Structures are given as structure tokens and as C-alpha cells.
PDB file of C-alpha atoms in Angstrom:
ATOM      1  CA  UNK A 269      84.390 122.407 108.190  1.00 84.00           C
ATOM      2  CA  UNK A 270      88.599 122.038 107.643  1.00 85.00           C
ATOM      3  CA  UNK A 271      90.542 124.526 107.273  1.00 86.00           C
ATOM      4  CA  UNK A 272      93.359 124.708 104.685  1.00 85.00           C
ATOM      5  CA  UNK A 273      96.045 127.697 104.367  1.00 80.00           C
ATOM      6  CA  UNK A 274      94.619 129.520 107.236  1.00 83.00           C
ATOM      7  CA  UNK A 275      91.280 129.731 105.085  1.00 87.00           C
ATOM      8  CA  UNK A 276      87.816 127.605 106.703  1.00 88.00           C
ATOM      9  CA  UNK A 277      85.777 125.472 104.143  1.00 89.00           C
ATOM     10  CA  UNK A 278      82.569 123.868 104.555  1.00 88.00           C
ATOM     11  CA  UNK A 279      82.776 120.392 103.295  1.00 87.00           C
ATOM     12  CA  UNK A 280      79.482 119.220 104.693  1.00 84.00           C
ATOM     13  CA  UNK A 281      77.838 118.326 101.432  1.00 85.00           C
ATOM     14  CA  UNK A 282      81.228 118.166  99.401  1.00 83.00           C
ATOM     15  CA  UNK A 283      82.710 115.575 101.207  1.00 80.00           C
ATOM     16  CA  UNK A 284      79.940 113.364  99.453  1.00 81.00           C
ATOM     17  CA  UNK A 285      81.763 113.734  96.105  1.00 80.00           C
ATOM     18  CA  UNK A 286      85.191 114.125  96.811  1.00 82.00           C
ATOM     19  CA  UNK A 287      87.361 111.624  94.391  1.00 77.00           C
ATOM     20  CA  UNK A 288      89.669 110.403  97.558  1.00 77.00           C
ATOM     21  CA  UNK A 289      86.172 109.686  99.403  1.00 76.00           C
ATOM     22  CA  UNK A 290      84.343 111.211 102.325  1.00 79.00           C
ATOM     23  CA  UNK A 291      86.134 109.488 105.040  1.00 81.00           C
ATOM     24  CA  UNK A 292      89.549 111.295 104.348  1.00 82.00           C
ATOM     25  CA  UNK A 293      87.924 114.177 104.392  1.00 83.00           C
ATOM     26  CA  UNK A 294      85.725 114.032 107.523  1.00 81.00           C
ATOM     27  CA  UNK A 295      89.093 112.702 109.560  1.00 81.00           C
ATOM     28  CA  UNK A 296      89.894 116.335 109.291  1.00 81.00           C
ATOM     29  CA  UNK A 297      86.744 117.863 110.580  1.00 80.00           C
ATOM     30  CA  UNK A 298      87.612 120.621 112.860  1.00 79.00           C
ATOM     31  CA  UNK A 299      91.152 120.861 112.100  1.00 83.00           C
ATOM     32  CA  UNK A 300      93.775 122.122 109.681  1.00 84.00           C
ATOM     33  CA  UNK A 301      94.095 120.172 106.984  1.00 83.00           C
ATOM     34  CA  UNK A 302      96.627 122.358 104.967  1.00 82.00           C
ATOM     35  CA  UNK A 303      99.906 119.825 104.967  1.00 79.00           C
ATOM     36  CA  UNK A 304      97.262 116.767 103.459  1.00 82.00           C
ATOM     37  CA  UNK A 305      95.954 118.815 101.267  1.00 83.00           C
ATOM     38  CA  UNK A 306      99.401 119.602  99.695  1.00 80.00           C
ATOM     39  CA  UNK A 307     100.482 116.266  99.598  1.00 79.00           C
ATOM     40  CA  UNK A 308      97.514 114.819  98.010  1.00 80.00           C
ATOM     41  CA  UNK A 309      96.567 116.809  95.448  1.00 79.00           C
ATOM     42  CA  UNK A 310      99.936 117.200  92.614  1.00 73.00           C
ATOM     43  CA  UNK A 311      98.031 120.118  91.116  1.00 72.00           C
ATOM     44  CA  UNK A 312      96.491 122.868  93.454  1.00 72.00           C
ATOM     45  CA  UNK A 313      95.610 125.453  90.915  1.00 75.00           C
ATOM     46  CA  UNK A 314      92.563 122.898  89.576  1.00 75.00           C
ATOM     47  CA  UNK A 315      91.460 121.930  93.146  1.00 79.00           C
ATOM     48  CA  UNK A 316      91.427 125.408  94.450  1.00 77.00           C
ATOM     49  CA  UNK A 317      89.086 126.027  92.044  1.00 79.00           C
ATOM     50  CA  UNK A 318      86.378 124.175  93.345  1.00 79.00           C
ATOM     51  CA  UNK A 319      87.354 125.307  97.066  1.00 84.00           C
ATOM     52  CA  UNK A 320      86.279 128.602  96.323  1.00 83.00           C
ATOM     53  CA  UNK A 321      82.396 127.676  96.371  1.00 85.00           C
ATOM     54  CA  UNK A 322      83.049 126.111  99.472  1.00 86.00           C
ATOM     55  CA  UNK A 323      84.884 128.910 101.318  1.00 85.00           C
ATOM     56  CA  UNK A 324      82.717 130.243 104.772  1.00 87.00           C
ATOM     57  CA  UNK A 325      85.868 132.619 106.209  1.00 85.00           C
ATOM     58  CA  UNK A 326      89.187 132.253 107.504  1.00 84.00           C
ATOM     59  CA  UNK A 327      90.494 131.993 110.961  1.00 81.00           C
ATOM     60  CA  UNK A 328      90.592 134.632 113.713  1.00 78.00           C
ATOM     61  CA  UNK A 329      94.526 136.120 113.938  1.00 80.00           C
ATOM     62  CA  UNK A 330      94.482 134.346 117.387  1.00 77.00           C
ATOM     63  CA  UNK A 331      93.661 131.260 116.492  1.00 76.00           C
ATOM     64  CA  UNK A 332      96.822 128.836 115.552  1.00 70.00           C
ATOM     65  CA  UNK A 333      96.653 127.207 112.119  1.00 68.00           C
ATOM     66  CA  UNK A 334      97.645 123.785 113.555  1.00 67.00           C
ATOM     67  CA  UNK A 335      96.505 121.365 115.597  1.00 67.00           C
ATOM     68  CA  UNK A 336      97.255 121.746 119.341  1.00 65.00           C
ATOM     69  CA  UNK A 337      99.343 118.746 119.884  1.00 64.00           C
ATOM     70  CA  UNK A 338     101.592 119.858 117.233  1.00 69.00           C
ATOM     71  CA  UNK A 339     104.353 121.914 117.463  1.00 74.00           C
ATOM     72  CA  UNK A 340     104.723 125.106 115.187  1.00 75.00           C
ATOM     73  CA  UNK A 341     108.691 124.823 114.557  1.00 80.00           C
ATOM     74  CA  UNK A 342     108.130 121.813 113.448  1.00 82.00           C
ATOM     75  CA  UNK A 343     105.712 121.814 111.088  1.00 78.00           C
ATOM     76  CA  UNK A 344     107.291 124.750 109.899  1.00 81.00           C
ATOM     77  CA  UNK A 345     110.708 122.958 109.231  1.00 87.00           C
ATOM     78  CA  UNK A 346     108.558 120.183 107.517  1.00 82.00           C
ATOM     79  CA  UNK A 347     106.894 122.306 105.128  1.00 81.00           C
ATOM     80  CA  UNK A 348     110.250 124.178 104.477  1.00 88.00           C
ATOM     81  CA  UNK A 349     111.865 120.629 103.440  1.00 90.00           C
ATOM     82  CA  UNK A 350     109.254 119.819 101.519  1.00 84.00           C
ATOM     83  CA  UNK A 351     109.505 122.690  99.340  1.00 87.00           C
ATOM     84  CA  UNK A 352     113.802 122.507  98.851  1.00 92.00           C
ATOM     85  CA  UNK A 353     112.937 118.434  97.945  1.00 89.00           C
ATOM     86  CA  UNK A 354     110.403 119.777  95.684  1.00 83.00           C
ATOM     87  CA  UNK A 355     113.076 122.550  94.315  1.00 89.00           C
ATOM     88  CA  UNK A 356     115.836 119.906  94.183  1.00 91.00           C
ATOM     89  CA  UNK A 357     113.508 117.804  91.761  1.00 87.00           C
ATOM     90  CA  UNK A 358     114.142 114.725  93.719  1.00 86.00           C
ATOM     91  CA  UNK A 359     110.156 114.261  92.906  1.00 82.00           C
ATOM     92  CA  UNK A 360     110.202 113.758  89.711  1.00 87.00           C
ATOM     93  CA  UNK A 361     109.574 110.370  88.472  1.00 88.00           C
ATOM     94  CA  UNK A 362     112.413 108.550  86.674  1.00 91.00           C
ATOM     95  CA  UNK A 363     110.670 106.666  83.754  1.00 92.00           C
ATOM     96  CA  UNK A 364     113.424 104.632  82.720  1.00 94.00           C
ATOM     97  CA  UNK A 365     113.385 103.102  86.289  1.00 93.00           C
ATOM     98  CA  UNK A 366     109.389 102.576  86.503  1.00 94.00           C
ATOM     99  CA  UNK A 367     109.134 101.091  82.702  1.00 95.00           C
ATOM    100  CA  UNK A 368     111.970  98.664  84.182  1.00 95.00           C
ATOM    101  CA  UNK A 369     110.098  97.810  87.082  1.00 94.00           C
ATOM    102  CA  UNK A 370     107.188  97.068  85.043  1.00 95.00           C
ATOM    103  CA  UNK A 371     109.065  95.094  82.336  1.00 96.00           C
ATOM    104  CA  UNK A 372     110.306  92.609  84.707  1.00 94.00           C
ATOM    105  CA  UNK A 373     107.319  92.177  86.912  1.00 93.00           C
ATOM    106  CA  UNK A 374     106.067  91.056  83.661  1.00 95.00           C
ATOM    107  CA  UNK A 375     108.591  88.985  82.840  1.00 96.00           C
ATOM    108  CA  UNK A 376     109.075  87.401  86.104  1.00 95.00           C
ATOM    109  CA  UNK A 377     105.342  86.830  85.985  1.00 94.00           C
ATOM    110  CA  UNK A 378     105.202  84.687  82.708  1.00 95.00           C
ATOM    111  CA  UNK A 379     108.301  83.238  83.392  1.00 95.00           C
ATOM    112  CA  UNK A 380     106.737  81.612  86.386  1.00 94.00           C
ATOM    113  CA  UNK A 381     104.095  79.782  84.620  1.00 94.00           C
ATOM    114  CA  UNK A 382     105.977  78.948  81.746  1.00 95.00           C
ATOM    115  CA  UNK A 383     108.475  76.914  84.112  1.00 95.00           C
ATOM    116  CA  UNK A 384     105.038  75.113  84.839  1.00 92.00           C
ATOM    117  CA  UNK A 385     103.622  74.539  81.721  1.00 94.00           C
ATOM    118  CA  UNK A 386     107.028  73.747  80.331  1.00 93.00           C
ATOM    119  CA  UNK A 387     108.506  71.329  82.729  1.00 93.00           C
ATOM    120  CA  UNK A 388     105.631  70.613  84.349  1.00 90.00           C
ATOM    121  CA  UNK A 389     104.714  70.494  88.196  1.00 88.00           C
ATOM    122  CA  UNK A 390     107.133  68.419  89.732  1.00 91.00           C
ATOM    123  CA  UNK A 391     108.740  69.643  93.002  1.00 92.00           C
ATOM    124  CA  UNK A 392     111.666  71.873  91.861  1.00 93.00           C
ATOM    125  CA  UNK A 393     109.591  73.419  88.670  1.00 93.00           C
ATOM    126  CA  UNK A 394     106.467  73.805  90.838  1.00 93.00           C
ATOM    127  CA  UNK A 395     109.093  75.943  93.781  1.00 94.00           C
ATOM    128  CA  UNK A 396     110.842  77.655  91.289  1.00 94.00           C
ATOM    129  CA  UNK A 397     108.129  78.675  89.483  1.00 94.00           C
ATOM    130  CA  UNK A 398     106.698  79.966  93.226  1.00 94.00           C
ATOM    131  CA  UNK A 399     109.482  81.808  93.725  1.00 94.00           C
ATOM    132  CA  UNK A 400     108.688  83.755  90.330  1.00 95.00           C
ATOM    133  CA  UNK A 401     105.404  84.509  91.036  1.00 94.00           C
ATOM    134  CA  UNK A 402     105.442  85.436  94.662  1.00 93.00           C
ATOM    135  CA  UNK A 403     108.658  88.024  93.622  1.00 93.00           C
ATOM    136  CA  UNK A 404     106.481  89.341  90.842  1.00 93.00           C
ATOM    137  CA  UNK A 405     103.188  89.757  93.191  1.00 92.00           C
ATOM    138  CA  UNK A 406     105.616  91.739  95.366  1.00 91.00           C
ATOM    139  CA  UNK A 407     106.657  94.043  93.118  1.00 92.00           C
ATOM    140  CA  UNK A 408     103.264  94.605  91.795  1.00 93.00           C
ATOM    141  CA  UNK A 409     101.924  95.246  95.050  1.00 92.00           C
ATOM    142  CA  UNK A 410     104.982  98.440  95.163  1.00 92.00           C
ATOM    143  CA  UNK A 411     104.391  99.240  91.657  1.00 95.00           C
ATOM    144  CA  UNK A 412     100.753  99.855  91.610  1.00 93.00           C
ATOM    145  CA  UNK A 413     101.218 101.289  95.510  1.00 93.00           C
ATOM    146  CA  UNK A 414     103.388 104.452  93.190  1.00 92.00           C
ATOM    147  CA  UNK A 415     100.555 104.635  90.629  1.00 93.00           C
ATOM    148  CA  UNK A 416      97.856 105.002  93.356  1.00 90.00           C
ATOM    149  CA  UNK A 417     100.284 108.120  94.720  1.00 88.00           C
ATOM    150  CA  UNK A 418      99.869 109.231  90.999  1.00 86.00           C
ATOM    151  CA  UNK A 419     103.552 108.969  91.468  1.00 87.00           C
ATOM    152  CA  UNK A 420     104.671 107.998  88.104  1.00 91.00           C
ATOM    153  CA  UNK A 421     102.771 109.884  85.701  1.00 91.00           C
ATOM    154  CA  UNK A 422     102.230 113.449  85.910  1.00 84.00           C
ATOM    155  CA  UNK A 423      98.602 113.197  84.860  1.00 85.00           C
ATOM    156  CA  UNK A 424      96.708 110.979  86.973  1.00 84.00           C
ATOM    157  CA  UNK A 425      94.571 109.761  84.570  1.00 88.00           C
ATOM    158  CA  UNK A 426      97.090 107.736  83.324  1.00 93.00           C
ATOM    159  CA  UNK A 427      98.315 106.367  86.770  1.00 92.00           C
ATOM    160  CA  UNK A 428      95.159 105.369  87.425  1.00 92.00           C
ATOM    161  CA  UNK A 429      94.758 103.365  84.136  1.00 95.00           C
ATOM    162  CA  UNK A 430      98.070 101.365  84.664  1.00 95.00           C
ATOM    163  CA  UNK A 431      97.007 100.902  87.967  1.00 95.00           C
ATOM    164  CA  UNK A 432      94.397  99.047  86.771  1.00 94.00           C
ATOM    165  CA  UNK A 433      95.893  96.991  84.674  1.00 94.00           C
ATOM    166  CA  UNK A 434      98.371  95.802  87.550  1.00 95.00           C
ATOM    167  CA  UNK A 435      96.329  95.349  90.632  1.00 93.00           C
ATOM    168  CA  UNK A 436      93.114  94.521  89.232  1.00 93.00           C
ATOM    169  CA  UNK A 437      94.327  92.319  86.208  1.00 92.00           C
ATOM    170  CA  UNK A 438      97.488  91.231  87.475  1.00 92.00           C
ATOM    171  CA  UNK A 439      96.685  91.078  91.413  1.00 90.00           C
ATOM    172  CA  UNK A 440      92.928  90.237  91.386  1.00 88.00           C
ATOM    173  CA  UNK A 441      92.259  93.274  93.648  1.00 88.00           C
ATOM    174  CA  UNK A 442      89.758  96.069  93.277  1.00 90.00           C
ATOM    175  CA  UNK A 443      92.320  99.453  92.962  1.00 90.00           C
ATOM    176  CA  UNK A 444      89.165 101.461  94.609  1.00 88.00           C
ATOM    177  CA  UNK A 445      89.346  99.254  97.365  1.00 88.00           C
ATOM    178  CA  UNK A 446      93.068  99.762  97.848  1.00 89.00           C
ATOM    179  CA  UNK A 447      92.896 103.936  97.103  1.00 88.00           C
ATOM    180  CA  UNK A 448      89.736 103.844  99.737  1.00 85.00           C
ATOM    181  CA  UNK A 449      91.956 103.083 102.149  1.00 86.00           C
ATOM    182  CA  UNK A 450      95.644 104.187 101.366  1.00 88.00           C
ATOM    183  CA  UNK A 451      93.984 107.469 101.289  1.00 85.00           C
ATOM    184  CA  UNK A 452      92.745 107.200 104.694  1.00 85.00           C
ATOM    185  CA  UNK A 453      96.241 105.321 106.169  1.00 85.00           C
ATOM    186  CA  UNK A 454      98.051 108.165 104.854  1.00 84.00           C
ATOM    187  CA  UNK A 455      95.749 110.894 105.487  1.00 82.00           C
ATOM    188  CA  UNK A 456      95.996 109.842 109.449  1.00 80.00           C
ATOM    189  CA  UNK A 457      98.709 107.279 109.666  1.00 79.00           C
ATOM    190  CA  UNK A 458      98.251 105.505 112.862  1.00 75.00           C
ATOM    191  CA  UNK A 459      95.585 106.787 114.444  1.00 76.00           C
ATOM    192  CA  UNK A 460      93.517 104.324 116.227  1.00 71.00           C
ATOM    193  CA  UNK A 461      90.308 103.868 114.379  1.00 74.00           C
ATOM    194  CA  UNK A 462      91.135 106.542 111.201  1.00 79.00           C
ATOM    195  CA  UNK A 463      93.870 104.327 110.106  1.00 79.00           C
ATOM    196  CA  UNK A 464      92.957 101.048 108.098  1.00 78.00           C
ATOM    197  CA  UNK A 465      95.897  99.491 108.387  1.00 76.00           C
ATOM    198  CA  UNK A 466      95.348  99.359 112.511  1.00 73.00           C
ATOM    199  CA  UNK A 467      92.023  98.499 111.914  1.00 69.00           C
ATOM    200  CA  UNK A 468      92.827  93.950 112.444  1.00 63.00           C
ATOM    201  CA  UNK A 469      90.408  91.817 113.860  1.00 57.00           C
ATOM    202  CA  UNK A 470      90.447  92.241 117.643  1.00 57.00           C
ATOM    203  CA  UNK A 471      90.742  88.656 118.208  1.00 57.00           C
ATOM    204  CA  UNK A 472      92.649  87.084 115.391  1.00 55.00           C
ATOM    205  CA  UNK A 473      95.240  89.515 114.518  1.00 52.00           C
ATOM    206  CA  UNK A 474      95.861  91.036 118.170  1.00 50.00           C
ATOM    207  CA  UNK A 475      99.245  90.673 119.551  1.00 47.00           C
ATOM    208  CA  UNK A 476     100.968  92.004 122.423  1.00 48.00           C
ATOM    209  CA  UNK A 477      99.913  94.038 125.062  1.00 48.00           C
ATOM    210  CA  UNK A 478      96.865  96.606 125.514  1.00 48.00           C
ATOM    211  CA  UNK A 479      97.650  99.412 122.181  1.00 47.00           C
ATOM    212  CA  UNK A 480      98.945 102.637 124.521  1.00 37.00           C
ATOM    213  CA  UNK A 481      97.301 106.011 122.534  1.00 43.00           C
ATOM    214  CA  UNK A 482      98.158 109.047 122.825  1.00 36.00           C
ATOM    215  CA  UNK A 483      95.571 111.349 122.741  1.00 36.00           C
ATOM    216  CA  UNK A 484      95.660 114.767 120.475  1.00 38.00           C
ATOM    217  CA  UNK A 485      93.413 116.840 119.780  1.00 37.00           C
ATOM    218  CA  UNK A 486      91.267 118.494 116.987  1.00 37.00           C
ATOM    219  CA  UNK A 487      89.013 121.436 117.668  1.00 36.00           C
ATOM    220  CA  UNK A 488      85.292 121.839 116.806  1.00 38.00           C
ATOM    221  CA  UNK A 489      84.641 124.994 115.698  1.00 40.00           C
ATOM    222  CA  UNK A 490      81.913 127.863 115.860  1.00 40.00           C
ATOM    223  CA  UNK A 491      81.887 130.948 113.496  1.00 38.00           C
ATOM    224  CA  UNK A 492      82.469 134.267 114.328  1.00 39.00           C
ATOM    225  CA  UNK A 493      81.304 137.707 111.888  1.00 32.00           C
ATOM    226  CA  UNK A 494      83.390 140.372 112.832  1.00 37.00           C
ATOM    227  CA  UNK A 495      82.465 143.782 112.546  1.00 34.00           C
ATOM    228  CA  UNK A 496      83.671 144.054 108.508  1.00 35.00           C
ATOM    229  CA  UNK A 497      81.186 141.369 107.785  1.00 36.00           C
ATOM    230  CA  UNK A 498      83.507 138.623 107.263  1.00 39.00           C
ATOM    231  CA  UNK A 499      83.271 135.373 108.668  1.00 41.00           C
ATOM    232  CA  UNK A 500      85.797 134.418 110.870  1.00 41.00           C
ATOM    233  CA  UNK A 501      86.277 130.732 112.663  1.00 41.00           C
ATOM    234  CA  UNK A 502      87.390 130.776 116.458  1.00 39.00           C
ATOM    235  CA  UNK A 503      87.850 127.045 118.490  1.00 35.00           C
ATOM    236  CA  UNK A 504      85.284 126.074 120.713  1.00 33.00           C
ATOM    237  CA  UNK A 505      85.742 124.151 123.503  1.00 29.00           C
ATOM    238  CA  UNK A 506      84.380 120.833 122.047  1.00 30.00           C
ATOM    239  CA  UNK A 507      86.831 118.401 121.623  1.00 31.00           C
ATOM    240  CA  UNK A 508      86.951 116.087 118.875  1.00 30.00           C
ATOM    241  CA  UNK A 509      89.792 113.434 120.128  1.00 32.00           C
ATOM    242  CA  UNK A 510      91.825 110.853 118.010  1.00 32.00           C
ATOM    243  CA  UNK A 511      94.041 108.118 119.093  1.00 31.00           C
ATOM    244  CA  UNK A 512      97.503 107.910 117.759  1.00 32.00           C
ATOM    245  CA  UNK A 513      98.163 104.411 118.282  1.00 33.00           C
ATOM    246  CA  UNK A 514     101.869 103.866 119.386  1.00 33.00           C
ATOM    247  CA  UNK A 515     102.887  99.574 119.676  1.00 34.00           C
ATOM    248  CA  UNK A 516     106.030  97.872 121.035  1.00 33.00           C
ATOM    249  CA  UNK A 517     106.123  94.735 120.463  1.00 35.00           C
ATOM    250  CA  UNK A 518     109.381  92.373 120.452  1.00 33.00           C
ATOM    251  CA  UNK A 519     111.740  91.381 117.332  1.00 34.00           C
ATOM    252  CA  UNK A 520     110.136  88.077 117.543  1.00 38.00           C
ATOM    253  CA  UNK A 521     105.989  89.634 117.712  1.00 41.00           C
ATOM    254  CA  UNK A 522     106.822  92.085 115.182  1.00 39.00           C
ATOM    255  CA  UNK A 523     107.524  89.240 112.197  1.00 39.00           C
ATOM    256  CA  UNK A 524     104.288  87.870 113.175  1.00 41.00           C
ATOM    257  CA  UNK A 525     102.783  90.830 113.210  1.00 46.00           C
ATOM    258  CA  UNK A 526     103.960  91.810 109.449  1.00 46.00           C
ATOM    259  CA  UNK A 527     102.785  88.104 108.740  1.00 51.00           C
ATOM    260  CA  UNK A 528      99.401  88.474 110.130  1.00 54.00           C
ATOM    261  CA  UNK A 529      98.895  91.953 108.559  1.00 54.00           C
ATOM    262  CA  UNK A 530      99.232  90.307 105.194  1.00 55.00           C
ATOM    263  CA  UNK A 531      96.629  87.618 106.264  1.00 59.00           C
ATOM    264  CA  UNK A 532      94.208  90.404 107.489  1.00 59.00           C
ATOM    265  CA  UNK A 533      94.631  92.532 103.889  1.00 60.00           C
ATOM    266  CA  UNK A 534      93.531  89.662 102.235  1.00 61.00           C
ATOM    267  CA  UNK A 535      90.891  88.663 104.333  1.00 63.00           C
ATOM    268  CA  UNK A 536      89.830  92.570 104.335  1.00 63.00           C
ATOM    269  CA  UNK A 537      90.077  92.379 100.335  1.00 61.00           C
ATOM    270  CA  UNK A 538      87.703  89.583 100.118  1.00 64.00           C
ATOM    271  CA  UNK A 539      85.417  90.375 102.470  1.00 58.00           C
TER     272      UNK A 539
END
């Protein structure tokens, strides 16, 4: 179960269907999941539908509807700038700026093999031709990142159509593959072993010292019926840990570091 809103859902069986796949969902087992939910899903009315099959009770008035490690005030602040961005409309997508992003990946993208074909693959057509193509891979890789946020469109139908077009035609990458795990990085960004983008090979793509953690914790939890009938959830003393990975490393470790996480996404893409 997760809760969400104070309210305690079993996901057991659900969590088998869900479109953002099970793992996101089962990285909140036993806790609140209230603040992903809200930033995942752009329209709650439609999702809360299905949530109501899947409601079991809501939590005891003692129990705190965040996780232990966390502190209320803040959380509360959080949620409270959230909804004054929301109010300010600073989340609304400009479309002028994304069809101009899109226009000159495109162009920058053709341009870079028509340097080739034209003047053929001498040294300076064959690097500035490069330099084309590895600006217009970049942006794609940021462009189709907003479309798998469903950031650009407000139906996500569409994002996910354009996304398509630029990762998988564009890019040569699966955009399941890439959702699969965004969805996961962002649902529990760097936590040790619920994070993808920690997850390197632990002998090629190590660097520095030992990864410190810090360890918070989630809460396993056992339902209650109170006298009225209804189903209540109180915390159990089971503790289901996660590792929020926290690593220094110097100016000089962190460039390889961004270098070698490139290497390992497209090892990781391939294999």
C-alpha cells in the first residue's frame, strides 16, 4: 500500500498496470506518496478515478502524512510554492519557444549531413559537420527529455507521439526505455539503488571514494478497523530503509564523472 492525501491505497495488483510502470510505484511502498503523485500526473481528476477502487482507508489522526526523515515545515512550504508557481502560470508551456527548438534541431541536423554530402568528408567538412550533429543530438536529448514530462503539450498523447518521433527516429533510442527510468530517477532522485541514474557499473564507472548514504526511512504498515468500521492504517515497526546517496567528488572527478555517465547511458541503452 501508499498512501496519497492522507488516504491508504492498495496497489498490490495495480502496480502491474500502471502506465509509469510498477517500479515507481513499489519505491513508495509504505510511505506517502502524495507530493509524486502531484507532480506526475498533470490531470488528477482522471487518475483519481481509478484510485477509488483501490482505496482500503486512510490514516489514523496520529499518524504523520510524511515520511519520518522529512520535515513537516518544509514540505509544507514546498507544496505552498508549488501551488503560487502553478497560480503565477510560470507552467505553462510557451509554444513559440518549443516549435523553435524543434525547428532548429532539425535544421542543425540536416545541415550537418548536407556539409558532408556536399563538400564531402575532408577534415574541416567532416568537423564541422560533427559539430552540427553532436549540437543537434544535444538538443534532442532536452527536447524529447520535456515531452517525456508531457511538458509541452497539454494532452499527453501528443507528447508522447513527438517524443517518438525525436528520440526513437531521430536518436535511435527506445522512448519506453528512457520514460522506464526517468520515472524512477525522478520519482526517488538519488537514492542508492531506486535511482537509475546511480545505478553505473561498480567497476567501470566508479570514482572516488566509498558513496556515504544517508539512511531514511519508510514505514511498513498494518491496518487498523476502528470502532465505526472504517479502516484505518497505523506504522508498524518494520522498517523499509532507502539510501539517499550523497557524493563529493573533486572539480577534476566530477567532469569525468559527467563523461562516464554518458558512456554508461549508452551502454545501458544498448544493453
Amino acid at each position: 500500500w501508499l498512501v496519497i492525501d492522507r488516504k491508504v491505497y492498495d496497489v498490490s495488483r495495480f502496480s502491474k498496470h500502471h502506465p509509469g510502470g510498477s517500479r515507481v510505484i513499489s519505491h513508495y511502498a509504505g510511505q506517502d506518496a502524495t507530493d509524486a503523485f502531484v507532480a506526475f500526473h498533470s490531470d488528477k481528476s482522471l487518475v483519481k478515478k481509478y484510485l477509488k477502487s483501490l482505496l482500503i482507508g486512510e490514516l489514523a489522526p496520529d499518524q504523520p502524512s510524511f515520511e519520518s526523515n522529512k520535515k513537516k515545515s518544509l514540505l509544507e512550504d514546498f507544496r505552498e510554492l508549488r501551488c503560487t508557481i502553478e497560480k503565477m502560470g510560470l507552467l505553462t508551456p510557451n509554444y513559440t519557444f518549443f516549435f523553435l527548438i524543434f525547428l532548429h534541431l532539425l535544421v542543425l541536423d540536416a545541415a550537418s549531413w548536407l556539409v558532408v554530402w556536399y563538400f564531402g568528408i575532408s577534415l574541416v567538412p567532416f568537423v564541422v559537420g560533427m559539430a552540427f550533429f553532436t549540437i543537434a543530438q544535444i538538443q534532442m536529448g532536452w527536447f524529447q527529455h520535456d515531452l517525456g514530462h508531457c511538458s509541452v503539450f497539454r494532452k499527453p498523447k501528443w507528447n508522447r507521439l513527438l517524443q517518438i518521433v525525436v528520440i526513437n527516429v531521430l536518436k535511435g533510442l527506445p522512448a519506453s526505455w528512457w520514460n522506464h527510468l526517468h520515472n524512477q530517477h525522478h520519482a526517488k532522485p538519488n537514492c542508492f539503488r531506486k535511482d537509475p541514474d546511480l545505478n553505473m557499473h561498480p567497476l567501470l564507472f566508479s570514482l572516488g571514494k566509498t558513496l556515504s548514504v544517508e539512511v531514511s526511512t519508510g514505514t511498513a504498515g498494518e491496518a487498523e478497523i476502528s470502532k465505526t468500521g472504517s479502516c484505518r492504517v497505523r506504522a508498524s515497526c518494520l522498517q523499509l530503509a532507502h539510501y539517499n546517496v550523497f557524493s563529493f567528488f573533486s572539480s577534476e572527478k566530477r567532469r569525468r564523472s559527467s563523461c562516464l555517465t554518458i558512456i554508461s547511458i549508452s551502454i545501458s541503452s544498448v544493453s
